[in-house]
């Protein structure tokens, strides 16, 4: 659990350092929108709108309102502090197993959403334990993340470990460090450092594909 908590703190620091109106890789969102999303996701019953369509409009409205209220540095800092303090006691994310399963990848990807939206960035150096936990999370979610892939997907680490995310006759091997594979799988295809191997047809197809939940 300490890595999830550390990831939460790292994301909070990244948000604070960027300020309320910095761009992110989340289309249409500045950092204040991302902070609002993180707080509502863990503390509002409206967060069910991410999967329950009748609530999606109310969730979007609440997110816009929360982000609008956080335009000043002071109110933005308060919003980020609320995120850093953790979920409400009634939230499913207050359960350790849910927190571990859902938030490690969430916090990593959103930290990079802020970092990599700037003109110049470099990959973070992550310790081995964190990298392995990201790999476990990625392989566990890979069928969902790549369910719409038009070709087979094989994820390949620099150490040679491979994971078949989707089986198909035409397949592409996507190679890169675990954090970069995670970002690709979450749709940050233009802001990650990966390479592709496969037949000409499969490679042409994969160029037009973007993973999404």
CSV table of C-alpha atoms in Angstrom, one decimal:
chain,number,residue,atom,x,y,z
A,1,UNK,CA,0.0,0.0,0.0
A,2,UNK,CA,2.9,2.4,0.6
A,3,UNK,CA,3.5,2.7,-3.1
A,4,UNK,CA,-0.1,3.7,-3.8
A,5,UNK,CA,0.1,6.3,-1.1
A,6,UNK,CA,3.5,7.5,-2.4
A,7,UNK,CA,2.0,7.7,-5.9
A,8,UNK,CA,-0.9,9.8,-4.6
A,9,UNK,CA,1.5,12.2,-2.9
A,10,UNK,CA,3.7,12.4,-6.1
A,11,UNK,CA,0.6,13.2,-8.2
A,12,UNK,CA,-0.4,15.9,-5.7
A,13,UNK,CA,3.0,17.5,-5.9
A,14,UNK,CA,3.0,17.4,-9.7
A,15,UNK,CA,-0.4,19.1,-9.8
A,16,UNK,CA,0.6,21.8,-7.3
A,17,UNK,CA,3.9,22.5,-9.1
A,18,UNK,CA,2.0,22.9,-12.4
A,19,UNK,CA,-0.6,25.3,-11.1
A,20,UNK,CA,-4.4,25.4,-11.9
A,21,UNK,CA,-4.3,26.2,-15.6
A,22,UNK,CA,-1.6,24.0,-17.0
A,23,UNK,CA,-2.5,21.8,-19.9
A,24,UNK,CA,-2.7,18.0,-19.5
A,25,UNK,CA,-2.9,15.1,-21.9
A,26,UNK,CA,-6.6,14.7,-21.0
A,27,UNK,CA,-8.4,16.3,-23.9
A,28,UNK,CA,-10.0,19.6,-22.8
A,29,UNK,CA,-8.8,19.4,-19.3
A,30,UNK,CA,-6.4,21.7,-17.5
A,31,UNK,CA,-4.8,20.6,-14.2
A,32,UNK,CA,-7.8,22.1,-12.2
A,33,UNK,CA,-10.1,19.8,-14.2
A,34,UNK,CA,-7.9,16.8,-13.5
A,35,UNK,CA,-7.8,17.6,-9.8
A,36,UNK,CA,-11.5,18.0,-9.7
A,37,UNK,CA,-11.9,14.6,-11.4
A,38,UNK,CA,-9.6,12.9,-8.8
A,39,UNK,CA,-11.5,14.4,-5.9
A,40,UNK,CA,-15.0,13.6,-7.3
A,41,UNK,CA,-13.9,10.1,-8.3
A,42,UNK,CA,-13.2,9.2,-4.7
A,43,UNK,CA,-15.6,11.4,-2.8
A,44,UNK,CA,-18.8,11.9,-4.7
A,45,UNK,CA,-21.7,9.5,-5.4
A,46,UNK,CA,-21.9,11.2,-8.8
A,47,UNK,CA,-18.7,9.3,-9.8
A,48,UNK,CA,-21.1,6.5,-10.7
A,49,UNK,CA,-21.7,8.5,-13.8
A,50,UNK,CA,-18.6,7.1,-15.3
A,51,UNK,CA,-20.4,3.8,-15.8
A,52,UNK,CA,-24.1,4.7,-15.2
A,53,UNK,CA,-25.0,6.9,-18.1
A,54,UNK,CA,-28.0,8.7,-16.5
A,55,UNK,CA,-25.6,10.3,-14.0
A,56,UNK,CA,-22.9,11.2,-16.5
A,57,UNK,CA,-24.4,14.7,-17.3
A,58,UNK,CA,-24.6,15.6,-13.6
A,59,UNK,CA,-21.1,14.3,-13.1
A,60,UNK,CA,-19.8,16.5,-15.9
A,61,UNK,CA,-21.6,19.5,-14.6
A,62,UNK,CA,-20.2,19.0,-11.1
A,63,UNK,CA,-16.7,18.5,-12.5
A,64,UNK,CA,-16.9,21.8,-14.5
A,65,UNK,CA,-18.3,23.6,-11.4
A,66,UNK,CA,-15.5,22.3,-9.1
A,67,UNK,CA,-12.8,23.1,-11.7
A,68,UNK,CA,-14.2,26.6,-12.1
A,69,UNK,CA,-14.1,27.2,-8.4
A,70,UNK,CA,-10.4,26.2,-8.4
A,71,UNK,CA,-9.1,28.8,-10.8
A,72,UNK,CA,-7.3,30.8,-8.1
A,73,UNK,CA,-4.0,29.4,-6.8
A,74,UNK,CA,-5.4,29.2,-3.2
A,75,UNK,CA,-8.6,27.3,-4.1
A,76,UNK,CA,-6.7,25.1,-6.4
A,77,UNK,CA,-4.2,24.2,-3.7
A,78,UNK,CA,-7.1,23.4,-1.3
A,79,UNK,CA,-8.6,21.1,-4.0
A,80,UNK,CA,-5.3,19.3,-4.4
A,81,UNK,CA,-4.9,19.0,-0.6
A,82,UNK,CA,-8.3,17.4,-0.5
A,83,UNK,CA,-7.1,14.8,-3.0
A,84,UNK,CA,-3.9,14.2,-1.1
A,85,UNK,CA,-5.8,13.6,2.1
A,86,UNK,CA,-7.4,10.5,0.7
A,87,UNK,CA,-11.0,9.2,0.0
A,88,UNK,CA,-13.9,9.6,2.3
A,89,UNK,CA,-14.6,6.7,4.7
A,90,UNK,CA,-17.7,5.7,2.7
A,91,UNK,CA,-15.8,5.5,-0.6
A,92,UNK,CA,-14.9,2.1,-2.1
A,93,UNK,CA,-11.4,3.5,-2.5
A,94,UNK,CA,-11.0,3.6,1.3
A,95,UNK,CA,-10.8,-0.2,1.1
A,96,UNK,CA,-7.2,-1.2,0.8
A,97,UNK,CA,-7.7,-3.9,-1.9
A,98,UNK,CA,-9.7,-1.5,-4.1
A,99,UNK,CA,-7.2,1.3,-3.6
A,100,UNK,CA,-4.4,-1.0,-4.6
A,101,UNK,CA,-6.2,-2.4,-7.7
A,102,UNK,CA,-7.6,0.8,-9.0
A,103,UNK,CA,-5.3,3.6,-8.1
A,104,UNK,CA,-1.7,2.6,-8.7
A,105,UNK,CA,-2.1,2.9,-12.5
A,106,UNK,CA,-4.6,5.8,-12.2
A,107,UNK,CA,-2.1,7.9,-10.3
A,108,UNK,CA,0.9,7.0,-12.5
A,109,UNK,CA,-0.9,7.8,-15.7
A,110,UNK,CA,-2.3,11.1,-14.5
A,111,UNK,CA,1.1,12.2,-13.1
A,112,UNK,CA,2.4,11.7,-16.6
A,113,UNK,CA,-0.6,13.4,-18.1
A,114,UNK,CA,0.7,16.6,-16.4
A,115,UNK,CA,4.4,16.0,-16.9
A,116,UNK,CA,4.3,15.1,-20.5
A,117,UNK,CA,1.9,17.8,-21.6
A,118,UNK,CA,4.8,20.2,-21.4
A,119,UNK,CA,7.2,20.7,-24.3
A,120,UNK,CA,10.1,19.0,-22.7
A,121,UNK,CA,10.0,15.9,-20.5
A,122,UNK,CA,12.0,12.8,-19.7
A,123,UNK,CA,10.8,9.5,-18.3
A,124,UNK,CA,10.9,9.2,-14.6
A,125,UNK,CA,13.3,6.6,-13.1
A,126,UNK,CA,11.1,4.2,-11.1
A,127,UNK,CA,12.3,1.6,-8.6
A,128,UNK,CA,12.0,-2.1,-9.3
A,129,UNK,CA,9.1,-2.7,-6.9
A,130,UNK,CA,7.0,0.1,-8.4
A,131,UNK,CA,7.8,-1.1,-11.9
A,132,UNK,CA,6.8,-4.7,-11.1
A,133,UNK,CA,3.5,-3.5,-9.5
A,134,UNK,CA,2.7,-1.5,-12.6
A,135,UNK,CA,3.4,-4.6,-14.8
A,136,UNK,CA,1.1,-6.7,-12.7
A,137,UNK,CA,-1.6,-4.0,-13.0
A,138,UNK,CA,-1.1,-3.7,-16.7
A,139,UNK,CA,-1.2,-7.5,-17.4
A,140,UNK,CA,-4.3,-7.8,-15.2
A,141,UNK,CA,-6.2,-5.1,-17.2
A,142,UNK,CA,-4.7,-5.8,-20.6
A,143,UNK,CA,-7.7,-7.8,-22.0
A,144,UNK,CA,-10.0,-4.9,-21.1
A,145,UNK,CA,-7.6,-2.2,-22.4
A,146,UNK,CA,-7.0,-3.9,-25.7
A,147,UNK,CA,-10.4,-5.5,-26.3
A,148,UNK,CA,-11.1,-3.3,-29.3
A,149,UNK,CA,-7.6,-3.8,-30.9
A,150,UNK,CA,-7.9,-4.7,-34.6
A,151,UNK,CA,-4.9,-6.9,-34.3
A,152,UNK,CA,-3.2,-9.2,-31.8
A,153,UNK,CA,-1.2,-7.4,-29.1
A,154,UNK,CA,1.9,-8.7,-27.4
A,155,UNK,CA,3.5,-6.5,-24.7
A,156,UNK,CA,7.3,-7.0,-24.5
A,157,UNK,CA,9.5,-5.7,-21.7
A,158,UNK,CA,13.2,-4.8,-22.2
A,159,UNK,CA,14.2,-7.9,-20.1
A,160,UNK,CA,12.3,-10.1,-22.6
A,161,UNK,CA,9.2,-10.8,-20.6
A,162,UNK,CA,6.2,-11.0,-22.8
A,163,UNK,CA,2.4,-10.9,-22.2
A,164,UNK,CA,-0.2,-11.6,-24.8
A,165,UNK,CA,-2.9,-8.9,-24.3
A,166,UNK,CA,-5.0,-10.0,-27.2
A,167,UNK,CA,-4.8,-13.1,-29.4
A,168,UNK,CA,-5.3,-12.8,-33.2
A,169,UNK,CA,-3.8,-14.2,-36.4
A,170,UNK,CA,-2.1,-10.8,-37.2
A,171,UNK,CA,-0.2,-9.6,-34.2
A,172,UNK,CA,2.0,-6.7,-33.2
A,173,UNK,CA,4.7,-6.8,-30.5
A,174,UNK,CA,4.8,-3.5,-28.6
A,175,UNK,CA,8.1,-3.1,-26.9
A,176,UNK,CA,9.3,-0.7,-24.2
A,177,UNK,CA,9.9,-0.1,-20.5
A,178,UNK,CA,6.9,-1.0,-18.4
A,179,UNK,CA,5.8,2.6,-17.6
A,180,UNK,CA,5.8,3.4,-21.4
A,181,UNK,CA,3.7,0.3,-22.1
A,182,UNK,CA,1.3,1.4,-19.4
A,183,UNK,CA,0.9,4.8,-21.0
A,184,UNK,CA,0.4,3.3,-24.4
A,185,UNK,CA,-2.3,0.9,-23.1
A,186,UNK,CA,-4.1,3.9,-21.5
A,187,UNK,CA,-4.2,5.7,-24.9
A,188,UNK,CA,-1.3,8.1,-24.5
A,189,UNK,CA,0.1,6.7,-27.8
A,190,UNK,CA,1.8,9.9,-28.9
A,191,UNK,CA,3.5,10.6,-25.6
A,192,UNK,CA,5.2,7.3,-24.8
A,193,UNK,CA,8.4,5.6,-25.9
A,194,UNK,CA,7.5,2.3,-27.5
A,195,UNK,CA,8.4,0.4,-30.7
A,196,UNK,CA,6.5,-2.0,-32.8
A,197,UNK,CA,7.3,-5.2,-34.6
A,198,UNK,CA,5.1,-7.2,-36.9
A,199,UNK,CA,3.9,-7.8,-40.4
A,200,UNK,CA,3.5,-4.8,-42.7
A,201,UNK,CA,-0.3,-5.1,-42.7
A,202,UNK,CA,-0.5,-5.3,-38.9
A,203,UNK,CA,1.9,-2.4,-38.5
A,204,UNK,CA,-0.2,-0.2,-40.8
A,205,UNK,CA,-3.3,-1.1,-38.9
A,206,UNK,CA,-1.8,-0.4,-35.5
A,207,UNK,CA,-0.8,3.1,-36.6
A,208,UNK,CA,-4.5,4.1,-36.7
A,209,UNK,CA,-5.4,2.5,-33.4
A,210,UNK,CA,-5.7,4.1,-30.0
A,211,UNK,CA,-6.5,2.0,-26.9
A,212,UNK,CA,-9.4,3.3,-24.7
A,213,UNK,CA,-11.4,2.1,-21.8
